[in-house]
mmCIF file of C-alpha atoms in Angstrom:
data_model
loop_
_atom_site.group_PDB
_atom_site.id
_atom_site.type_symbol
_atom_site.label_atom_id
_atom_site.label_comp_id
_atom_site.label_asym_id
_atom_site.label_seq_id
_atom_site.Cartn_x
_atom_site.Cartn_y
_atom_site.Cartn_z
ATOM 1 C CA MET A 42 27.049 55.702 -23.068
ATOM 2 C CA LYS A 43 25.428 55.458 -26.724
ATOM 3 C CA LYS A 44 25.874 51.750 -27.378
ATOM 4 C CA LEU A 45 24.271 51.236 -23.556
ATOM 5 C CA PHE A 46 21.394 53.517 -25.311
ATOM 6 C CA ILE A 47 20.840 51.906 -28.652
ATOM 7 C CA LEU A 48 20.761 48.543 -27.126
ATOM 8 C CA PHE A 49 18.079 49.813 -24.556
ATOM 9 C CA LEU A 50 16.409 51.035 -27.592
ATOM 10 C CA LEU A 51 16.945 47.560 -29.336
ATOM 11 C CA VAL A 52 15.276 44.857 -26.682
ATOM 12 C CA GLY A 53 12.443 47.372 -26.309
ATOM 13 C CA VAL A 54 11.636 47.423 -29.940
ATOM 14 C CA GLY A 55 12.724 43.325 -30.176
ATOM 15 C CA TRP A 56 10.200 43.317 -26.784
ATOM 16 C CA ASN A 57 6.939 44.873 -28.551
ATOM 17 C CA VAL A 58 7.328 43.134 -31.861
ATOM 18 C CA TYR A 59 7.730 40.099 -29.390
ATOM 19 C CA ALA A 60 4.398 40.701 -27.294
ATOM 20 C CA ALA A 61 2.680 41.875 -31.122
ATOM 21 C CA GLU A 62 2.916 38.558 -31.887
ATOM 22 C CA GLY A 63 1.703 36.401 -29.110
ATOM 23 C CA SER A 64 4.033 35.768 -26.565
ATOM 24 C CA GLY A 65 4.468 32.467 -24.178
ATOM 25 C CA LYS A 66 5.061 28.946 -24.080
ATOM 26 C CA ILE A 67 3.469 26.835 -25.975
ATOM 27 C CA ILE A 68 1.444 24.645 -23.447
ATOM 28 C CA THR A 69 -0.730 21.225 -23.699
ATOM 29 C CA GLN A 70 -4.109 21.691 -22.001
ATOM 30 C CA ARG A 71 -4.836 18.078 -21.125
ATOM 31 C CA ALA A 72 -8.281 16.793 -19.878
ATOM 32 C CA PRO A 73 -8.573 14.402 -17.120
ATOM 33 C CA ALA A 74 -6.983 11.144 -18.973
ATOM 34 C CA GLU A 75 -9.333 8.247 -18.619
ATOM 35 C CA TYR A 76 -9.142 4.353 -18.491
ATOM 36 C CA LEU A 77 -9.793 2.647 -22.171
ATOM 37 C CA THR A 78 -8.212 -0.783 -22.146
ATOM 38 C CA THR A 79 -5.404 -3.365 -21.921
ATOM 39 C CA ASN A 80 -5.806 -3.832 -25.967
ATOM 40 C CA PRO A 81 -3.914 -1.944 -28.497
ATOM 41 C CA LEU A 82 -6.308 -2.712 -30.910
ATOM 42 C CA GLU A 83 -8.929 -0.760 -29.832
ATOM 43 C CA VAL A 84 -7.506 2.646 -29.126
ATOM 44 C CA ASP A 85 -7.277 5.844 -31.999
ATOM 45 C CA ASP A 86 -5.485 8.220 -31.593
ATOM 46 C CA THR A 87 -6.059 11.289 -33.376
ATOM 47 C CA CYS A 88 -3.062 13.150 -32.037
ATOM 48 C CA PRO A 89 -0.460 13.870 -35.162
ATOM 49 C CA GLN A 90 2.304 10.792 -34.972
ATOM 50 C CA ASN A 91 -0.830 8.582 -34.351
ATOM 51 C CA ASP A 92 1.145 7.397 -30.958
ATOM 52 C CA ILE A 93 -0.536 5.279 -29.012
ATOM 53 C CA TYR A 94 2.487 4.595 -27.003
ATOM 54 C CA ALA A 95 3.484 8.025 -25.820
ATOM 55 C CA PRO A 96 1.902 10.899 -24.706
ATOM 56 C CA PHE A 97 1.233 14.282 -27.201
ATOM 57 C CA THR A 98 2.526 17.766 -26.579
ATOM 58 C CA CYS A 99 1.775 20.801 -28.573
ATOM 59 C CA THR A 100 4.947 22.550 -30.474
ATOM 60 C CA LYS A 101 5.013 25.491 -32.919
ATOM 61 C CA GLU A 102 3.310 23.625 -35.845
ATOM 62 C CA GLN A 103 -0.216 23.025 -34.006
ATOM 63 C CA PRO A 104 -2.137 26.532 -34.302
ATOM 64 C CA LEU A 105 -3.281 27.620 -30.959
ATOM 65 C CA GLY A 106 -6.870 25.815 -30.511
ATOM 66 C CA PHE A 107 -5.917 23.042 -31.882
ATOM 67 C CA SER A 108 -7.682 19.385 -29.779
ATOM 68 C CA CYS A 109 -6.946 16.097 -30.786
ATOM 69 C CA TYR A 110 -7.629 13.090 -28.703
ATOM 70 C CA ASP A 111 -4.845 11.466 -27.245
ATOM 71 C CA VAL A 112 -3.990 8.145 -25.953
ATOM 72 C CA SER A 113 -0.580 6.810 -24.326
ATOM 73 C CA ALA A 114 0.565 3.332 -22.847
ATOM 74 C CA VAL A 115 0.722 3.482 -18.242
ATOM 75 C CA GLN A 116 3.200 0.494 -17.084
ATOM 76 C CA GLY A 117 1.353 -0.998 -14.137
ATOM 77 C CA ASP A 118 -2.048 -2.589 -13.070
ATOM 78 C CA PRO A 119 -5.261 -2.355 -15.549
ATOM 79 C CA ILE A 120 -8.568 -2.628 -13.859
ATOM 80 C CA SER A 121 -8.988 -5.964 -12.091
ATOM 81 C CA SER A 122 -11.147 -7.441 -15.242
ATOM 82 C CA GLN A 123 -8.569 -6.513 -17.118
ATOM 83 C CA ARG A 124 -6.003 -8.046 -15.556
ATOM 84 C CA TYR A 125 -5.380 -11.496 -16.759
ATOM 85 C CA GLU A 126 -5.973 -13.223 -20.207
ATOM 86 C CA LEU A 127 -6.520 -16.986 -20.473
ATOM 87 C CA LEU A 128 -3.944 -19.069 -22.279
ATOM 88 C CA GLU A 129 -5.080 -22.371 -21.505
ATOM 89 C CA GLU A 130 -8.095 -23.739 -19.894
ATOM 90 C CA SER A 131 -8.687 -27.648 -19.205
ATOM 91 C CA LEU A 132 -11.188 -29.458 -17.837
ATOM 92 C CA THR A 133 -9.825 -33.406 -17.016
ATOM 93 C CA PRO A 134 -11.221 -35.828 -15.040
ATOM 94 C CA GLU A 135 -8.638 -37.660 -12.740
ATOM 95 C CA ASN A 136 -8.684 -40.354 -10.023
ATOM 96 C CA VAL A 137 -7.108 -38.123 -7.307
ATOM 97 C CA SER A 138 -9.834 -36.850 -4.120
ATOM 98 C CA ALA A 139 -10.575 -33.390 -4.947
ATOM 99 C CA ASP A 140 -7.766 -30.766 -3.205
ATOM 100 C CA PRO A 141 -7.341 -28.678 -3.652
ATOM 101 C CA GLN A 142 -11.664 -28.354 -3.972
ATOM 102 C CA CYS A 143 -12.670 -25.489 -6.256
ATOM 103 C CA LEU A 144 -15.408 -23.276 -4.807
ATOM 104 C CA GLN A 145 -17.089 -22.237 -7.406
ATOM 105 C CA ALA A 146 -19.948 -23.843 -9.098
ATOM 106 C CA GLU A 147 -19.091 -23.566 -12.345
ATOM 107 C CA PRO A 148 -16.438 -25.475 -13.828
ATOM 108 C CA THR A 149 -14.683 -22.481 -15.800
ATOM 109 C CA CYS A 150 -11.604 -19.823 -15.716
ATOM 110 C CA ALA A 151 -13.424 -17.457 -16.050
ATOM 111 C CA ALA A 152 -15.767 -18.045 -13.288
ATOM 112 C CA PHE A 153 -12.539 -19.528 -10.800
ATOM 113 C CA LEU A 154 -10.673 -16.544 -11.542
ATOM 114 C CA LYS A 155 -13.935 -14.359 -10.704
ATOM 115 C CA HIS A 156 -13.815 -16.218 -7.398
ATOM 116 C CA LEU A 157 -10.927 -15.215 -6.498
ATOM 117 C CA ASP A 158 -11.763 -11.142 -7.283
ATOM 118 C CA PHE A 159 -8.770 -11.199 -10.136
ATOM 119 C CA ASN A 160 -6.310 -11.685 -7.411
ATOM 120 C CA LEU A 161 -3.373 -13.978 -8.143
ATOM 121 C CA ASP A 162 -1.153 -12.525 -6.578
ATOM 122 C CA PHE A 163 -1.954 -14.646 -3.606
ATOM 123 C CA THR A 164 -3.736 -18.219 -3.368
ATOM 124 C CA TRP A 165 -2.827 -21.409 -2.689
ATOM 125 C CA PHE A 166 -4.393 -22.553 -5.980
ATOM 126 C CA ILE A 167 -1.540 -21.722 -7.933
ATOM 127 C CA ALA A 168 0.652 -24.664 -9.199
ATOM 128 C CA ASN A 169 4.250 -24.894 -10.881
ATOM 129 C CA PHE A 170 4.707 -25.325 -14.687
ATOM 130 C CA PRO A 171 7.412 -24.662 -17.363
ATOM 131 C CA SER A 172 6.854 -21.441 -18.532
ATOM 132 C CA SER A 173 8.768 -22.395 -21.632
ATOM 133 C CA SER A 174 5.082 -24.282 -22.853
ATOM 134 C CA PHE A 175 3.858 -20.656 -23.495
ATOM 135 C CA PRO A 176 6.202 -18.351 -26.138
ATOM 136 C CA GLU A 177 3.781 -15.105 -24.133
ATOM 137 C CA CYS A 178 5.424 -16.314 -20.968
ATOM 138 C CA GLY A 179 9.887 -16.482 -21.944
ATOM 139 C CA LYS A 180 8.814 -12.610 -22.557
ATOM 140 C CA THR A 181 7.401 -9.800 -21.217
ATOM 141 C CA TYR A 182 4.714 -11.239 -19.076
ATOM 142 C CA THR A 183 4.010 -12.645 -15.739
ATOM 143 C CA CYS A 184 1.926 -16.205 -16.694
ATOM 144 C CA THR A 185 0.481 -18.466 -13.773
ATOM 145 C CA ARG A 186 -1.129 -21.323 -13.589
ATOM 146 C CA ILE A 187 -3.543 -21.694 -10.931
ATOM 147 C CA VAL A 188 -5.640 -25.454 -10.662
ATOM 148 C CA CYS A 189 -8.389 -27.256 -8.670
ATOM 149 C CA TYR A 190 -10.742 -29.862 -8.241
ATOM 150 C CA MET A 191 -14.569 -30.229 -8.784
ATOM 151 C CA PRO A 192 -15.484 -33.317 -6.720
ATOM 152 C CA PRO A 193 -17.584 -36.123 -8.202
ATOM 153 C CA LYS A 194 -21.387 -36.343 -8.345
ATOM 154 C CA GLU A 195 -22.819 -37.633 -5.631
ATOM 155 C CA GLY A 196 -23.816 -41.196 -6.845
ATOM 156 C CA GLN A 197 -21.367 -41.449 -9.696
ATOM 157 C CA THR A 198 -19.651 -44.119 -10.342
ATOM 158 C CA PRO A 199 -16.719 -43.929 -10.818
ATOM 159 C CA ALA A 200 -16.083 -41.186 -7.815
ATOM 160 C CA VAL A 201 -13.904 -39.359 -10.173
ATOM 161 C CA SER A 202 -12.733 -35.583 -9.605
ATOM 162 C CA GLN A 203 -12.569 -33.076 -12.608
ATOM 163 C CA LYS A 204 -9.361 -30.745 -12.279
ATOM 164 C CA LEU A 205 -9.513 -27.284 -13.873
ATOM 165 C CA SER A 206 -6.473 -25.887 -15.401
ATOM 166 C CA CYS A 207 -6.246 -22.140 -15.872
ATOM 167 C CA VAL A 208 -3.569 -20.126 -17.244
ATOM 168 C CA TYR A 209 -3.486 -16.476 -17.580
ATOM 169 C CA LYS A 210 -0.550 -13.969 -18.745
ATOM 170 C CA LYS A 211 -0.855 -11.149 -16.791
ATOM 171 C CA HIS A 212 -0.864 -7.653 -18.260
ATOM 172 C CA GLN A 213 1.148 -5.345 -17.402
ATOM 173 C CA ARG A 214 0.480 -2.088 -18.908
ATOM 174 C CA PHE A 215 -3.094 -0.590 -20.098
ATOM 175 C CA PHE A 216 -4.186 2.494 -21.710
ATOM 176 C CA VAL A 217 -5.392 5.855 -21.001
ATOM 177 C CA GLY A 218 -6.675 8.493 -23.205
ATOM 178 C CA SER A 219 -7.504 12.880 -22.785
ATOM 179 C CA ARG A 220 -8.662 15.206 -24.845
ATOM 180 C CA ILE A 221 -5.502 17.699 -25.340
ATOM 181 C CA THR A 222 -6.409 21.460 -26.270
ATOM 182 C CA CYS A 223 -2.671 23.240 -27.355
ATOM 183 C CA ALA A 224 -2.918 27.245 -26.047
ATOM 184 C CA ARG A 225 -0.345 29.705 -25.385
ATOM 185 C CA GLN A 226 0.613 30.663 -21.889
ATOM 186 C CA ASN A 227 0.815 34.405 -21.176
ATOM 187 C CA ALA A 228 4.311 36.156 -20.510
ATOM 188 C CA LYS A 229 3.844 38.639 -17.075
#
């Protein structure tokens, strides 16, 4: 019985010391994440270790109230206008009928992609090509070539179509950022 009393006394003293030092678990309070970009050179992580590929979590080393801007990579589709990166653009004359015909007025890849609403997943403008011709395509990127033809201008002699060819790589990750603050979750 005496041992049990001493055990309760030690636990009580220990609990009072723990509570006095600020009990509770260290937590990471995260503000809502905001979309940043697909380009790692355009982001800046101000948290310890400056790791832009993994989220930061507060530890005992950070003082309570410590705050920083945390950047981390997310797998998935970026916003539409940053989903694809142009690797090659060419506009060449070809003595063929304009089929498939370009539906945009401007003979550029940017106008072509915008006309397709930044979606190259299912389109009849996709043309097969050896992905080995682009080192980026053989690694972690999905590459797509789209082709269309600008019809000859009225009265143009000879009547030659212009072949617009665009090779895009699809971004498969993007970066988000949020302000974080280190706090203590009080025990109840």
